[in-house]
């Protein structure tokens, strides 16, 4: 639509089902590229996608006509299909239900980008569970821990 301008930055964090460490280093960068392309195909703009064995972070510019739930449904379904179609794991791959989504201002993008870029180093010091709870607390999101970590093995 003419004369419609937007700048909506979000970070989305989602995990492998049961938080299993299934995303292997040898094909991780290809998967992250696939996820970035899937985001772009929705009309949103990928800024950075990175992750480790058990979860992924995406920083993106959200297109206002796309809902976050539509975006995540597409990204998670099609990236799971990519992993399964290419037999990248020994058993059927699935993402965990749900995701975390956090919004940022323009002035925060550089620091969030660097944070996502350094996931491998970051997770030498902090587990995903600790990281995720820190995000929820930092953004004052009310939660019940038994539901956040439910269905873990």
JSON list of C-alpha atoms in Angstrom, two decimals:
[
{"chain": "A", "resi": 1, "resn": "UNK", "atom": "CA", "xyz": [0.00, 0.00, 0.00]},
{"chain": "A", "resi": 2, "resn": "UNK", "atom": "CA", "xyz": [1.35, 3.42, -0.91]},
{"chain": "A", "resi": 3, "resn": "UNK", "atom": "CA", "xyz": [2.56, 5.63, 1.91]},
{"chain": "A", "resi": 4, "resn": "UNK", "atom": "CA", "xyz": [2.79, 2.74, 4.37]},
{"chain": "A", "resi": 5, "resn": "UNK", "atom": "CA", "xyz": [6.12, 2.55, 6.16]},
{"chain": "A", "resi": 6, "resn": "UNK", "atom": "CA", "xyz": [7.20, 0.17, 8.85]},
{"chain": "A", "resi": 7, "resn": "UNK", "atom": "CA", "xyz": [10.11, -0.83, 11.01]},
{"chain": "A", "resi": 8, "resn": "UNK", "atom": "CA", "xyz": [9.33, -3.78, 13.26]},
{"chain": "A", "resi": 9, "resn": "UNK", "atom": "CA", "xyz": [12.29, -5.75, 14.55]},
{"chain": "A", "resi": 10, "resn": "UNK", "atom": "CA", "xyz": [11.83, -9.05, 16.34]},
{"chain": "A", "resi": 11, "resn": "UNK", "atom": "CA", "xyz": [13.94, -11.91, 17.55]},
{"chain": "A", "resi": 12, "resn": "UNK", "atom": "CA", "xyz": [12.37, -15.35, 17.46]},
{"chain": "A", "resi": 13, "resn": "UNK", "atom": "CA", "xyz": [13.83, -18.25, 19.41]},
{"chain": "A", "resi": 14, "resn": "UNK", "atom": "CA", "xyz": [12.69, -21.85, 18.91]},
{"chain": "A", "resi": 15, "resn": "UNK", "atom": "CA", "xyz": [14.02, -25.24, 19.94]},
{"chain": "A", "resi": 16, "resn": "UNK", "atom": "CA", "xyz": [14.34, -28.78, 18.70]},
{"chain": "A", "resi": 17, "resn": "UNK", "atom": "CA", "xyz": [11.64, -31.07, 20.15]},
{"chain": "A", "resi": 18, "resn": "UNK", "atom": "CA", "xyz": [12.65, -32.21, 23.65]},
{"chain": "A", "resi": 19, "resn": "UNK", "atom": "CA", "xyz": [15.61, -29.82, 23.28]},
{"chain": "A", "resi": 20, "resn": "UNK", "atom": "CA", "xyz": [17.56, -32.68, 21.72]},
{"chain": "A", "resi": 21, "resn": "UNK", "atom": "CA", "xyz": [20.98, -31.72, 20.33]},
{"chain": "A", "resi": 22, "resn": "UNK", "atom": "CA", "xyz": [20.19, -32.78, 16.75]},
{"chain": "A", "resi": 23, "resn": "UNK", "atom": "CA", "xyz": [21.36, -29.85, 14.63]},
{"chain": "A", "resi": 24, "resn": "UNK", "atom": "CA", "xyz": [24.80, -31.05, 13.60]},
{"chain": "A", "resi": 25, "resn": "UNK", "atom": "CA", "xyz": [27.60, -28.64, 12.80]},
{"chain": "A", "resi": 26, "resn": "UNK", "atom": "CA", "xyz": [28.22, -30.23, 9.38]},
{"chain": "A", "resi": 27, "resn": "UNK", "atom": "CA", "xyz": [24.78, -29.16, 8.05]},
{"chain": "A", "resi": 28, "resn": "UNK", "atom": "CA", "xyz": [23.82, -26.38, 10.48]},
{"chain": "A", "resi": 29, "resn": "UNK", "atom": "CA", "xyz": [24.86, -23.48, 8.23]},
{"chain": "A", "resi": 30, "resn": "UNK", "atom": "CA", "xyz": [22.80, -24.88, 5.33]},
{"chain": "A", "resi": 31, "resn": "UNK", "atom": "CA", "xyz": [19.74, -25.18, 7.62]},
{"chain": "A", "resi": 32, "resn": "UNK", "atom": "CA", "xyz": [20.21, -21.64, 8.92]},
{"chain": "A", "resi": 33, "resn": "UNK", "atom": "CA", "xyz": [20.35, -20.42, 5.30]},
{"chain": "A", "resi": 34, "resn": "UNK", "atom": "CA", "xyz": [17.15, -22.33, 4.51]},
{"chain": "A", "resi": 35, "resn": "UNK", "atom": "CA", "xyz": [15.44, -20.71, 7.52]},
{"chain": "A", "resi": 36, "resn": "UNK", "atom": "CA", "xyz": [16.64, -17.24, 6.40]},
{"chain": "A", "resi": 37, "resn": "UNK", "atom": "CA", "xyz": [15.27, -17.85, 2.89]},
{"chain": "A", "resi": 38, "resn": "UNK", "atom": "CA", "xyz": [11.94, -19.05, 4.30]},
{"chain": "A", "resi": 39, "resn": "UNK", "atom": "CA", "xyz": [11.65, -15.82, 6.33]},
{"chain": "A", "resi": 40, "resn": "UNK", "atom": "CA", "xyz": [12.41, -13.75, 3.22]},
{"chain": "A", "resi": 41, "resn": "UNK", "atom": "CA", "xyz": [9.86, -15.67, 1.14]},
{"chain": "A", "resi": 42, "resn": "UNK", "atom": "CA", "xyz": [7.12, -14.43, 3.49]},
{"chain": "A", "resi": 43, "resn": "UNK", "atom": "CA", "xyz": [8.05, -10.82, 2.69]},
{"chain": "A", "resi": 44, "resn": "UNK", "atom": "CA", "xyz": [9.83, -10.35, 6.01]},
{"chain": "A", "resi": 45, "resn": "UNK", "atom": "CA", "xyz": [13.53, -9.45, 6.03]},
{"chain": "A", "resi": 46, "resn": "UNK", "atom": "CA", "xyz": [16.12, -11.76, 7.55]},
{"chain": "A", "resi": 47, "resn": "UNK", "atom": "CA", "xyz": [18.85, -9.90, 9.41]},
{"chain": "A", "resi": 48, "resn": "UNK", "atom": "CA", "xyz": [20.64, -12.91, 10.97]},
{"chain": "A", "resi": 49, "resn": "UNK", "atom": "CA", "xyz": [19.83, -16.53, 11.73]},
{"chain": "A", "resi": 50, "resn": "UNK", "atom": "CA", "xyz": [22.10, -18.56, 13.99]},
{"chain": "A", "resi": 51, "resn": "UNK", "atom": "CA", "xyz": [21.90, -21.32, 16.51]},
{"chain": "A", "resi": 52, "resn": "UNK", "atom": "CA", "xyz": [23.46, -24.32, 18.14]},
{"chain": "A", "resi": 53, "resn": "UNK", "atom": "CA", "xyz": [22.63, -28.02, 18.44]},
{"chain": "A", "resi": 54, "resn": "UNK", "atom": "CA", "xyz": [19.26, -27.58, 20.12]},
{"chain": "A", "resi": 55, "resn": "UNK", "atom": "CA", "xyz": [17.81, -24.19, 19.16]},
{"chain": "A", "resi": 56, "resn": "UNK", "atom": "CA", "xyz": [17.78, -21.31, 16.68]},
{"chain": "A", "resi": 57, "resn": "UNK", "atom": "CA", "xyz": [17.63, -17.51, 16.96]},
{"chain": "A", "resi": 58, "resn": "UNK", "atom": "CA", "xyz": [16.28, -15.35, 14.11]},
{"chain": "A", "resi": 59, "resn": "UNK", "atom": "CA", "xyz": [16.51, -11.56, 14.01]},
{"chain": "A", "resi": 60, "resn": "UNK", "atom": "CA", "xyz": [14.23, -10.13, 11.35]},
{"chain": "A", "resi": 61, "resn": "UNK", "atom": "CA", "xyz": [12.25, -7.20, 10.11]},
{"chain": "A", "resi": 62, "resn": "UNK", "atom": "CA", "xyz": [8.60, -8.19, 10.33]},
{"chain": "A", "resi": 63, "resn": "UNK", "atom": "CA", "xyz": [6.28, -7.27, 7.46]},
{"chain": "A", "resi": 64, "resn": "UNK", "atom": "CA", "xyz": [3.12, -5.85, 9.07]},
{"chain": "A", "resi": 65, "resn": "UNK", "atom": "CA", "xyz": [0.77, -7.92, 6.91]},
{"chain": "A", "resi": 66, "resn": "UNK", "atom": "CA", "xyz": [2.31, -11.18, 8.19]},
{"chain": "A", "resi": 67, "resn": "UNK", "atom": "CA", "xyz": [1.43, -12.45, 11.64]},
{"chain": "A", "resi": 68, "resn": "UNK", "atom": "CA", "xyz": [4.19, -13.91, 13.76]},
{"chain": "A", "resi": 69, "resn": "UNK", "atom": "CA", "xyz": [2.21, -17.14, 14.10]},
{"chain": "A", "resi": 70, "resn": "UNK", "atom": "CA", "xyz": [1.91, -17.44, 10.28]},
{"chain": "A", "resi": 71, "resn": "UNK", "atom": "CA", "xyz": [5.62, -16.78, 9.90]},
{"chain": "A", "resi": 72, "resn": "UNK", "atom": "CA", "xyz": [6.62, -19.36, 12.50]},
{"chain": "A", "resi": 73, "resn": "UNK", "atom": "CA", "xyz": [4.20, -21.98, 11.21]},
{"chain": "A", "resi": 74, "resn": "UNK", "atom": "CA", "xyz": [5.79, -21.66, 7.75]},
{"chain": "A", "resi": 75, "resn": "UNK", "atom": "CA", "xyz": [9.39, -21.52, 8.94]},
{"chain": "A", "resi": 76, "resn": "UNK", "atom": "CA", "xyz": [9.12, -24.44, 11.34]},
{"chain": "A", "resi": 77, "resn": "UNK", "atom": "CA", "xyz": [7.08, -26.68, 9.01]},
{"chain": "A", "resi": 78, "resn": "UNK", "atom": "CA", "xyz": [9.20, -26.10, 5.91]},
{"chain": "A", "resi": 79, "resn": "UNK", "atom": "CA", "xyz": [12.55, -26.29, 7.72]},
{"chain": "A", "resi": 80, "resn": "UNK", "atom": "CA", "xyz": [11.48, -29.59, 9.39]},
{"chain": "A", "resi": 81, "resn": "UNK", "atom": "CA", "xyz": [10.49, -30.86, 5.97]},
{"chain": "A", "resi": 82, "resn": "UNK", "atom": "CA", "xyz": [13.89, -29.84, 4.59]},
{"chain": "A", "resi": 83, "resn": "UNK", "atom": "CA", "xyz": [15.69, -31.75, 7.38]},
{"chain": "A", "resi": 84, "resn": "UNK", "atom": "CA", "xyz": [13.50, -34.83, 6.95]},
{"chain": "A", "resi": 85, "resn": "UNK", "atom": "CA", "xyz": [13.53, -34.83, 3.13]},
{"chain": "A", "resi": 86, "resn": "UNK", "atom": "CA", "xyz": [17.34, -34.70, 3.19]},
{"chain": "A", "resi": 87, "resn": "UNK", "atom": "CA", "xyz": [17.57, -37.34, 5.95]},
{"chain": "A", "resi": 88, "resn": "UNK", "atom": "CA", "xyz": [19.83, -35.14, 8.06]},
{"chain": "A", "resi": 89, "resn": "UNK", "atom": "CA", "xyz": [18.84, -36.87, 11.32]},
{"chain": "A", "resi": 90, "resn": "UNK", "atom": "CA", "xyz": [18.55, -40.56, 12.19]},
{"chain": "A", "resi": 91, "resn": "UNK", "atom": "CA", "xyz": [14.90, -40.25, 13.20]},
{"chain": "A", "resi": 92, "resn": "UNK", "atom": "CA", "xyz": [12.07, -37.91, 12.23]},
{"chain": "A", "resi": 93, "resn": "UNK", "atom": "CA", "xyz": [12.96, -34.31, 13.07]},
{"chain": "A", "resi": 94, "resn": "UNK", "atom": "CA", "xyz": [10.51, -31.91, 14.74]},
{"chain": "A", "resi": 95, "resn": "UNK", "atom": "CA", "xyz": [10.68, -28.53, 16.35]},
{"chain": "A", "resi": 96, "resn": "UNK", "atom": "CA", "xyz": [9.24, -28.08, 19.81]},
{"chain": "A", "resi": 97, "resn": "UNK", "atom": "CA", "xyz": [5.79, -26.49, 20.00]},
{"chain": "A", "resi": 98, "resn": "UNK", "atom": "CA", "xyz": [5.83, -22.76, 20.49]},
{"chain": "A", "resi": 99, "resn": "UNK", "atom": "CA", "xyz": [8.58, -20.16, 20.39]},
{"chain": "A", "resi": 100, "resn": "UNK", "atom": "CA", "xyz": [9.73, -16.99, 22.11]},
{"chain": "A", "resi": 101, "resn": "UNK", "atom": "CA", "xyz": [9.41, -13.67, 20.33]},
{"chain": "A", "resi": 102, "resn": "UNK", "atom": "CA", "xyz": [10.93, -10.42, 21.51]},
{"chain": "A", "resi": 103, "resn": "UNK", "atom": "CA", "xyz": [10.79, -6.92, 19.99]},
{"chain": "A", "resi": 104, "resn": "UNK", "atom": "CA", "xyz": [13.61, -4.42, 19.63]},
{"chain": "A", "resi": 105, "resn": "UNK", "atom": "CA", "xyz": [14.19, -0.82, 18.62]},
{"chain": "A", "resi": 106, "resn": "UNK", "atom": "CA", "xyz": [16.54, 0.27, 15.83]},
{"chain": "A", "resi": 107, "resn": "UNK", "atom": "CA", "xyz": [19.19, 1.27, 18.39]},
{"chain": "A", "resi": 108, "resn": "UNK", "atom": "CA", "xyz": [19.34, -2.29, 19.76]},
{"chain": "A", "resi": 109, "resn": "UNK", "atom": "CA", "xyz": [19.78, -4.14, 16.45]},
{"chain": "A", "resi": 110, "resn": "UNK", "atom": "CA", "xyz": [23.58, -4.10, 16.43]},
{"chain": "A", "resi": 111, "resn": "UNK", "atom": "CA", "xyz": [23.90, -5.60, 19.92]},
{"chain": "A", "resi": 112, "resn": "UNK", "atom": "CA", "xyz": [21.19, -8.23, 19.24]},
{"chain": "A", "resi": 113, "resn": "UNK", "atom": "CA", "xyz": [22.92, -9.12, 15.96]},
{"chain": "A", "resi": 114, "resn": "UNK", "atom": "CA", "xyz": [26.24, -9.64, 17.79]},
{"chain": "A", "resi": 115, "resn": "UNK", "atom": "CA", "xyz": [24.52, -11.69, 20.49]},
{"chain": "A", "resi": 116, "resn": "UNK", "atom": "CA", "xyz": [22.98, -14.02, 17.90]},
{"chain": "A", "resi": 117, "resn": "UNK", "atom": "CA", "xyz": [26.21, -14.17, 15.92]},
{"chain": "A", "resi": 118, "resn": "UNK", "atom": "CA", "xyz": [28.08, -15.42, 19.01]},
{"chain": "A", "resi": 119, "resn": "UNK", "atom": "CA", "xyz": [25.72, -18.22, 20.01]},
{"chain": "A", "resi": 120, "resn": "UNK", "atom": "CA", "xyz": [28.39, -20.93, 20.02]},
{"chain": "A", "resi": 121, "resn": "UNK", "atom": "CA", "xyz": [30.58, -18.98, 22.47]},
{"chain": "A", "resi": 122, "resn": "UNK", "atom": "CA", "xyz": [27.60, -17.84, 24.53]},
{"chain": "A", "resi": 123, "resn": "UNK", "atom": "CA", "xyz": [26.41, -21.41, 25.12]},
{"chain": "A", "resi": 124, "resn": "UNK", "atom": "CA", "xyz": [29.75, -22.50, 26.50]},
{"chain": "A", "resi": 125, "resn": "UNK", "atom": "CA", "xyz": [28.76, -20.44, 29.56]},
{"chain": "A", "resi": 126, "resn": "UNK", "atom": "CA", "xyz": [24.95, -20.70, 29.67]},
{"chain": "A", "resi": 127, "resn": "UNK", "atom": "CA", "xyz": [22.42, -23.41, 28.87]},
{"chain": "A", "resi": 128, "resn": "UNK", "atom": "CA", "xyz": [19.47, -22.82, 26.57]},
{"chain": "A", "resi": 129, "resn": "UNK", "atom": "CA", "xyz": [17.07, -23.15, 29.51]},
{"chain": "A", "resi": 130, "resn": "UNK", "atom": "CA", "xyz": [18.93, -20.42, 31.42]},
{"chain": "A", "resi": 131, "resn": "UNK", "atom": "CA", "xyz": [19.07, -18.22, 28.32]},
{"chain": "A", "resi": 132, "resn": "UNK", "atom": "CA", "xyz": [15.36, -18.63, 27.61]},
{"chain": "A", "resi": 133, "resn": "UNK", "atom": "CA", "xyz": [14.32, -17.84, 31.20]},
{"chain": "A", "resi": 134, "resn": "UNK", "atom": "CA", "xyz": [16.59, -14.78, 31.11]},
{"chain": "A", "resi": 135, "resn": "UNK", "atom": "CA", "xyz": [14.78, -13.53, 27.99]},
{"chain": "A", "resi": 136, "resn": "UNK", "atom": "CA", "xyz": [11.37, -14.05, 29.60]},
{"chain": "A", "resi": 137, "resn": "UNK", "atom": "CA", "xyz": [12.46, -12.23, 32.75]},
{"chain": "A", "resi": 138, "resn": "UNK", "atom": "CA", "xyz": [14.21, -9.40, 30.87]},
{"chain": "A", "resi": 139, "resn": "UNK", "atom": "CA", "xyz": [11.04, -8.74, 28.86]},
{"chain": "A", "resi": 140, "resn": "UNK", "atom": "CA", "xyz": [8.79, -9.12, 31.96]},
{"chain": "A", "resi": 141, "resn": "UNK", "atom": "CA", "xyz": [6.87, -12.02, 30.45]},
{"chain": "A", "resi": 142, "resn": "UNK", "atom": "CA", "xyz": [4.83, -13.97, 32.98]},
{"chain": "A", "resi": 143, "resn": "UNK", "atom": "CA", "xyz": [5.24, -17.73, 32.71]},
{"chain": "A", "resi": 144, "resn": "UNK", "atom": "CA", "xyz": [4.87, -20.99, 34.56]},
{"chain": "A", "resi": 145, "resn": "UNK", "atom": "CA", "xyz": [8.15, -22.91, 34.34]},
{"chain": "A", "resi": 146, "resn": "UNK", "atom": "CA", "xyz": [6.38, -26.28, 34.28]},
{"chain": "A", "resi": 147, "resn": "UNK", "atom": "CA", "xyz": [4.81, -25.33, 30.93]},
{"chain": "A", "resi": 148, "resn": "UNK", "atom": "CA", "xyz": [7.96, -23.81, 29.42]},
{"chain": "A", "resi": 149, "resn": "UNK", "atom": "CA", "xyz": [9.99, -26.95, 29.93]},
{"chain": "A", "resi": 150, "resn": "UNK", "atom": "CA", "xyz": [7.13, -29.41, 29.70]},
{"chain": "A", "resi": 151, "resn": "UNK", "atom": "CA", "xyz": [7.58, -32.64, 27.74]},
{"chain": "A", "resi": 152, "resn": "UNK", "atom": "CA", "xyz": [11.35, -32.66, 28.13]},
{"chain": "A", "resi": 153, "resn": "UNK", "atom": "CA", "xyz": [12.73, -36.18, 28.41]}
]
